[in-house]
C-alpha cells in the first residue's frame, strides 16, 4: 500500500510516517519499481504501536527500543515486565510532581484571593 493508504489506516500524517521512518522506527520499507514506497500490514502494526506508546507517554527513543525488541521477537516476558515497571515508576514520579505543582497553584490562588480581600477591606470598598 502507498503512504496515503497507511495514513488512512493509522490516522497519522504523511510527514509523521516519513519522520518515524527516518528515525528508524518504521523498518524494512521497500520501494517498488515505480519508485513509490510499499507499506505492508507489519508497518501498520509498527505505526499503531508507536502511536499508542506515544499516547501513553513513552519517548520516541523508548519506543524505538521497545519496537526493535518486539518486532525482532527477542523480548522475553521478564524483559517486557522490567521495561514497563520502569515506565510505571516514571509515571508515578510525574504524577507526584504534577500534584505538587497543582497544590502550589492552589495555594498561590488562595493567597492571591486573600490578598485581594485584604486590599478591599483596607481601601473601604
JSON list of C-alpha atoms in Angstrom, two decimals:
[
{"chain": "A", "resi": 1, "resn": "UNK", "atom": "CA", "xyz": [0.00, 0.00, 0.00]},
{"chain": "A", "resi": 2, "resn": "UNK", "atom": "CA", "xyz": [1.13, 3.55, -0.58]},
{"chain": "A", "resi": 3, "resn": "UNK", "atom": "CA", "xyz": [1.66, 6.20, 2.07]},
{"chain": "A", "resi": 4, "resn": "UNK", "atom": "CA", "xyz": [-1.84, 7.66, 1.67]},
{"chain": "A", "resi": 5, "resn": "UNK", "atom": "CA", "xyz": [-3.42, 4.29, 2.47]},
{"chain": "A", "resi": 6, "resn": "UNK", "atom": "CA", "xyz": [-1.26, 3.68, 5.53]},
{"chain": "A", "resi": 7, "resn": "UNK", "atom": "CA", "xyz": [-2.06, 7.18, 6.77]},
{"chain": "A", "resi": 8, "resn": "UNK", "atom": "CA", "xyz": [-5.78, 6.45, 6.46]},
{"chain": "A", "resi": 9, "resn": "UNK", "atom": "CA", "xyz": [-5.37, 3.16, 8.35]},
{"chain": "A", "resi": 10, "resn": "UNK", "atom": "CA", "xyz": [-3.32, 4.67, 11.18]},
{"chain": "A", "resi": 11, "resn": "UNK", "atom": "CA", "xyz": [-4.64, 8.21, 11.41]},
{"chain": "A", "resi": 12, "resn": "UNK", "atom": "CA", "xyz": [-1.12, 9.60, 11.07]},
{"chain": "A", "resi": 13, "resn": "UNK", "atom": "CA", "xyz": [0.01, 12.27, 8.62]},
{"chain": "A", "resi": 14, "resn": "UNK", "atom": "CA", "xyz": [2.40, 11.62, 5.74]},
{"chain": "A", "resi": 15, "resn": "UNK", "atom": "CA", "xyz": [5.02, 13.78, 7.44]},
{"chain": "A", "resi": 16, "resn": "UNK", "atom": "CA", "xyz": [4.72, 11.76, 10.64]},
{"chain": "A", "resi": 17, "resn": "UNK", "atom": "CA", "xyz": [5.07, 8.44, 8.82]},
{"chain": "A", "resi": 18, "resn": "UNK", "atom": "CA", "xyz": [8.14, 9.74, 6.98]},
{"chain": "A", "resi": 19, "resn": "UNK", "atom": "CA", "xyz": [9.59, 11.13, 10.22]},
{"chain": "A", "resi": 20, "resn": "UNK", "atom": "CA", "xyz": [9.18, 7.78, 12.01]},
{"chain": "A", "resi": 21, "resn": "UNK", "atom": "CA", "xyz": [10.78, 6.02, 9.06]},
{"chain": "A", "resi": 22, "resn": "UNK", "atom": "CA", "xyz": [13.70, 8.47, 9.10]},
{"chain": "A", "resi": 23, "resn": "UNK", "atom": "CA", "xyz": [14.21, 7.79, 12.83]},
{"chain": "A", "resi": 24, "resn": "UNK", "atom": "CA", "xyz": [14.28, 4.06, 12.18]},
{"chain": "A", "resi": 25, "resn": "UNK", "atom": "CA", "xyz": [11.01, 3.39, 13.99]},
{"chain": "A", "resi": 26, "resn": "UNK", "atom": "CA", "xyz": [9.43, 2.09, 10.80]},
{"chain": "A", "resi": 27, "resn": "UNK", "atom": "CA", "xyz": [11.60, -0.64, 9.33]},
{"chain": "A", "resi": 28, "resn": "UNK", "atom": "CA", "xyz": [12.02, -2.52, 6.06]},
{"chain": "A", "resi": 29, "resn": "UNK", "atom": "CA", "xyz": [10.06, -0.16, 3.83]},
{"chain": "A", "resi": 30, "resn": "UNK", "atom": "CA", "xyz": [10.81, -1.14, 0.25]},
{"chain": "A", "resi": 31, "resn": "UNK", "atom": "CA", "xyz": [10.46, 0.88, -2.93]},
{"chain": "A", "resi": 32, "resn": "UNK", "atom": "CA", "xyz": [8.65, -0.60, -5.88]},
{"chain": "A", "resi": 33, "resn": "UNK", "atom": "CA", "xyz": [9.82, -0.43, -9.47]},
{"chain": "A", "resi": 34, "resn": "UNK", "atom": "CA", "xyz": [7.70, 2.70, -9.85]},
{"chain": "A", "resi": 35, "resn": "UNK", "atom": "CA", "xyz": [9.76, 4.44, -7.14]},
{"chain": "A", "resi": 36, "resn": "UNK", "atom": "CA", "xyz": [6.92, 4.54, -4.62]},
{"chain": "A", "resi": 37, "resn": "UNK", "atom": "CA", "xyz": [7.40, 3.07, -1.17]},
{"chain": "A", "resi": 38, "resn": "UNK", "atom": "CA", "xyz": [5.32, -0.01, -0.45]},
{"chain": "A", "resi": 39, "resn": "UNK", "atom": "CA", "xyz": [3.93, -0.33, 3.06]},
{"chain": "A", "resi": 40, "resn": "UNK", "atom": "CA", "xyz": [2.58, -3.62, 4.38]},
{"chain": "A", "resi": 41, "resn": "UNK", "atom": "CA", "xyz": [0.44, -4.72, 7.33]},
{"chain": "A", "resi": 42, "resn": "UNK", "atom": "CA", "xyz": [3.55, -5.04, 9.52]},
{"chain": "A", "resi": 43, "resn": "UNK", "atom": "CA", "xyz": [4.10, -1.31, 9.04]},
{"chain": "A", "resi": 44, "resn": "UNK", "atom": "CA", "xyz": [0.52, -0.65, 10.16]},
{"chain": "A", "resi": 45, "resn": "UNK", "atom": "CA", "xyz": [1.29, -2.69, 13.31]},
{"chain": "A", "resi": 46, "resn": "UNK", "atom": "CA", "xyz": [4.51, -0.76, 13.89]},
{"chain": "A", "resi": 47, "resn": "UNK", "atom": "CA", "xyz": [2.80, 2.60, 13.47]},
{"chain": "A", "resi": 48, "resn": "UNK", "atom": "CA", "xyz": [-0.10, 1.57, 15.70]},
{"chain": "A", "resi": 49, "resn": "UNK", "atom": "CA", "xyz": [2.37, 0.58, 18.43]},
{"chain": "A", "resi": 50, "resn": "UNK", "atom": "CA", "xyz": [4.23, 3.89, 18.06]},
{"chain": "A", "resi": 51, "resn": "UNK", "atom": "CA", "xyz": [1.01, 5.90, 18.20]},
{"chain": "A", "resi": 52, "resn": "UNK", "atom": "CA", "xyz": [-0.29, 4.00, 21.23]},
{"chain": "A", "resi": 53, "resn": "UNK", "atom": "CA", "xyz": [3.03, 4.17, 23.10]},
{"chain": "A", "resi": 54, "resn": "UNK", "atom": "CA", "xyz": [3.35, 7.91, 22.44]},
{"chain": "A", "resi": 55, "resn": "UNK", "atom": "CA", "xyz": [-0.14, 8.37, 23.84]},
{"chain": "A", "resi": 56, "resn": "UNK", "atom": "CA", "xyz": [0.99, 6.59, 26.99]},
{"chain": "A", "resi": 57, "resn": "UNK", "atom": "CA", "xyz": [3.94, 8.93, 27.42]},
{"chain": "A", "resi": 58, "resn": "UNK", "atom": "CA", "xyz": [6.78, 6.86, 26.02]},
{"chain": "A", "resi": 59, "resn": "UNK", "atom": "CA", "xyz": [9.56, 8.83, 24.34]},
{"chain": "A", "resi": 60, "resn": "UNK", "atom": "CA", "xyz": [10.48, 8.08, 20.74]},
{"chain": "A", "resi": 61, "resn": "UNK", "atom": "CA", "xyz": [13.76, 6.57, 21.93]},
{"chain": "A", "resi": 62, "resn": "UNK", "atom": "CA", "xyz": [11.91, 4.26, 24.35]},
{"chain": "A", "resi": 63, "resn": "UNK", "atom": "CA", "xyz": [9.50, 3.32, 21.57]},
{"chain": "A", "resi": 64, "resn": "UNK", "atom": "CA", "xyz": [12.41, 2.58, 19.26]},
{"chain": "A", "resi": 65, "resn": "UNK", "atom": "CA", "xyz": [13.94, 0.22, 21.82]},
{"chain": "A", "resi": 66, "resn": "UNK", "atom": "CA", "xyz": [10.64, -1.47, 22.57]},
{"chain": "A", "resi": 67, "resn": "UNK", "atom": "CA", "xyz": [9.66, -1.82, 18.91]},
{"chain": "A", "resi": 68, "resn": "UNK", "atom": "CA", "xyz": [13.05, -3.26, 17.98]},
{"chain": "A", "resi": 69, "resn": "UNK", "atom": "CA", "xyz": [12.70, -5.92, 20.64]},
{"chain": "A", "resi": 70, "resn": "UNK", "atom": "CA", "xyz": [9.04, -6.66, 19.97]},
{"chain": "A", "resi": 71, "resn": "UNK", "atom": "CA", "xyz": [9.27, -6.94, 16.21]},
{"chain": "A", "resi": 72, "resn": "UNK", "atom": "CA", "xyz": [12.50, -8.92, 16.31]},
{"chain": "A", "resi": 73, "resn": "UNK", "atom": "CA", "xyz": [10.76, -11.27, 18.79]},
{"chain": "A", "resi": 74, "resn": "UNK", "atom": "CA", "xyz": [13.80, -11.04, 21.09]},
{"chain": "A", "resi": 75, "resn": "UNK", "atom": "CA", "xyz": [11.92, -9.62, 24.07]},
{"chain": "A", "resi": 76, "resn": "UNK", "atom": "CA", "xyz": [11.18, -12.02, 26.90]},
{"chain": "A", "resi": 77, "resn": "UNK", "atom": "CA", "xyz": [8.23, -11.51, 29.23]},
{"chain": "A", "resi": 78, "resn": "UNK", "atom": "CA", "xyz": [10.69, -10.71, 32.01]},
{"chain": "A", "resi": 79, "resn": "UNK", "atom": "CA", "xyz": [12.36, -8.00, 29.92]},
{"chain": "A", "resi": 80, "resn": "UNK", "atom": "CA", "xyz": [8.99, -6.59, 28.92]},
{"chain": "A", "resi": 81, "resn": "UNK", "atom": "CA", "xyz": [7.89, -6.57, 32.55]},
{"chain": "A", "resi": 82, "resn": "UNK", "atom": "CA", "xyz": [11.07, -4.77, 33.66]},
{"chain": "A", "resi": 83, "resn": "UNK", "atom": "CA", "xyz": [10.73, -2.22, 30.87]},
{"chain": "A", "resi": 84, "resn": "UNK", "atom": "CA", "xyz": [7.11, -1.49, 31.75]},
{"chain": "A", "resi": 85, "resn": "UNK", "atom": "CA", "xyz": [7.76, -1.37, 35.52]},
{"chain": "A", "resi": 86, "resn": "UNK", "atom": "CA", "xyz": [10.42, 1.27, 34.92]},
{"chain": "A", "resi": 87, "resn": "UNK", "atom": "CA", "xyz": [7.96, 3.29, 32.85]},
{"chain": "A", "resi": 88, "resn": "UNK", "atom": "CA", "xyz": [5.32, 2.85, 35.56]},
{"chain": "A", "resi": 89, "resn": "UNK", "atom": "CA", "xyz": [7.76, 4.28, 38.11]},
{"chain": "A", "resi": 90, "resn": "UNK", "atom": "CA", "xyz": [8.44, 7.27, 35.86]},
{"chain": "A", "resi": 91, "resn": "UNK", "atom": "CA", "xyz": [4.70, 7.87, 35.52]},
{"chain": "A", "resi": 92, "resn": "UNK", "atom": "CA", "xyz": [4.23, 7.71, 39.30]},
{"chain": "A", "resi": 93, "resn": "UNK", "atom": "CA", "xyz": [7.01, 10.28, 39.73]},
{"chain": "A", "resi": 94, "resn": "UNK", "atom": "CA", "xyz": [5.41, 12.53, 37.12]},
{"chain": "A", "resi": 95, "resn": "UNK", "atom": "CA", "xyz": [2.02, 12.25, 38.87]},
{"chain": "A", "resi": 96, "resn": "UNK", "atom": "CA", "xyz": [3.66, 13.25, 42.15]},
{"chain": "A", "resi": 97, "resn": "UNK", "atom": "CA", "xyz": [5.33, 16.26, 40.52]},
{"chain": "A", "resi": 98, "resn": "UNK", "atom": "CA", "xyz": [2.08, 17.33, 38.87]},
{"chain": "A", "resi": 99, "resn": "UNK", "atom": "CA", "xyz": [0.18, 17.03, 42.14]},
{"chain": "A", "resi": 100, "resn": "UNK", "atom": "CA", "xyz": [2.78, 19.15, 43.95]},
{"chain": "A", "resi": 101, "resn": "UNK", "atom": "CA", "xyz": [2.54, 21.75, 41.20]},
{"chain": "A", "resi": 102, "resn": "UNK", "atom": "CA", "xyz": [-1.27, 21.73, 41.45]},
{"chain": "A", "resi": 103, "resn": "UNK", "atom": "CA", "xyz": [-1.04, 22.30, 45.22]},
{"chain": "A", "resi": 104, "resn": "UNK", "atom": "CA", "xyz": [1.36, 25.19, 44.62]},
{"chain": "A", "resi": 105, "resn": "UNK", "atom": "CA", "xyz": [-1.05, 26.76, 42.11]},
{"chain": "A", "resi": 106, "resn": "UNK", "atom": "CA", "xyz": [-3.98, 26.35, 44.51]},
{"chain": "A", "resi": 107, "resn": "UNK", "atom": "CA", "xyz": [-2.01, 27.94, 47.36]},
{"chain": "A", "resi": 108, "resn": "UNK", "atom": "CA", "xyz": [-0.98, 30.80, 45.09]},
{"chain": "A", "resi": 109, "resn": "UNK", "atom": "CA", "xyz": [-4.57, 31.39, 44.01]},
{"chain": "A", "resi": 110, "resn": "UNK", "atom": "CA", "xyz": [-5.87, 31.23, 47.57]},
{"chain": "A", "resi": 111, "resn": "UNK", "atom": "CA", "xyz": [-3.14, 33.59, 48.71]},
{"chain": "A", "resi": 112, "resn": "UNK", "atom": "CA", "xyz": [-3.96, 35.93, 45.86]},
{"chain": "A", "resi": 113, "resn": "UNK", "atom": "CA", "xyz": [-7.66, 35.92, 46.80]},
{"chain": "A", "resi": 114, "resn": "UNK", "atom": "CA", "xyz": [-6.87, 36.57, 50.46]},
{"chain": "A", "resi": 115, "resn": "UNK", "atom": "CA", "xyz": [-4.54, 39.40, 49.45]},
{"chain": "A", "resi": 116, "resn": "UNK", "atom": "CA", "xyz": [-7.24, 40.99, 47.28]},
{"chain": "A", "resi": 117, "resn": "UNK", "atom": "CA", "xyz": [-9.80, 40.69, 50.09]},
{"chain": "A", "resi": 118, "resn": "UNK", "atom": "CA", "xyz": [-7.41, 42.43, 52.49]},
{"chain": "A", "resi": 119, "resn": "UNK", "atom": "CA", "xyz": [-6.81, 45.22, 49.96]},
{"chain": "A", "resi": 120, "resn": "UNK", "atom": "CA", "xyz": [-10.55, 45.73, 49.52]},
{"chain": "A", "resi": 121, "resn": "UNK", "atom": "CA", "xyz": [-11.00, 45.85, 53.28]},
{"chain": "A", "resi": 122, "resn": "UNK", "atom": "CA", "xyz": [-8.22, 48.40, 53.66]},
{"chain": "A", "resi": 123, "resn": "UNK", "atom": "CA", "xyz": [-9.49, 50.56, 50.82]},
{"chain": "A", "resi": 124, "resn": "UNK", "atom": "CA", "xyz": [-13.01, 50.53, 52.23]},
{"chain": "A", "resi": 125, "resn": "UNK", "atom": "CA", "xyz": [-14.60, 49.02, 49.13]}
]
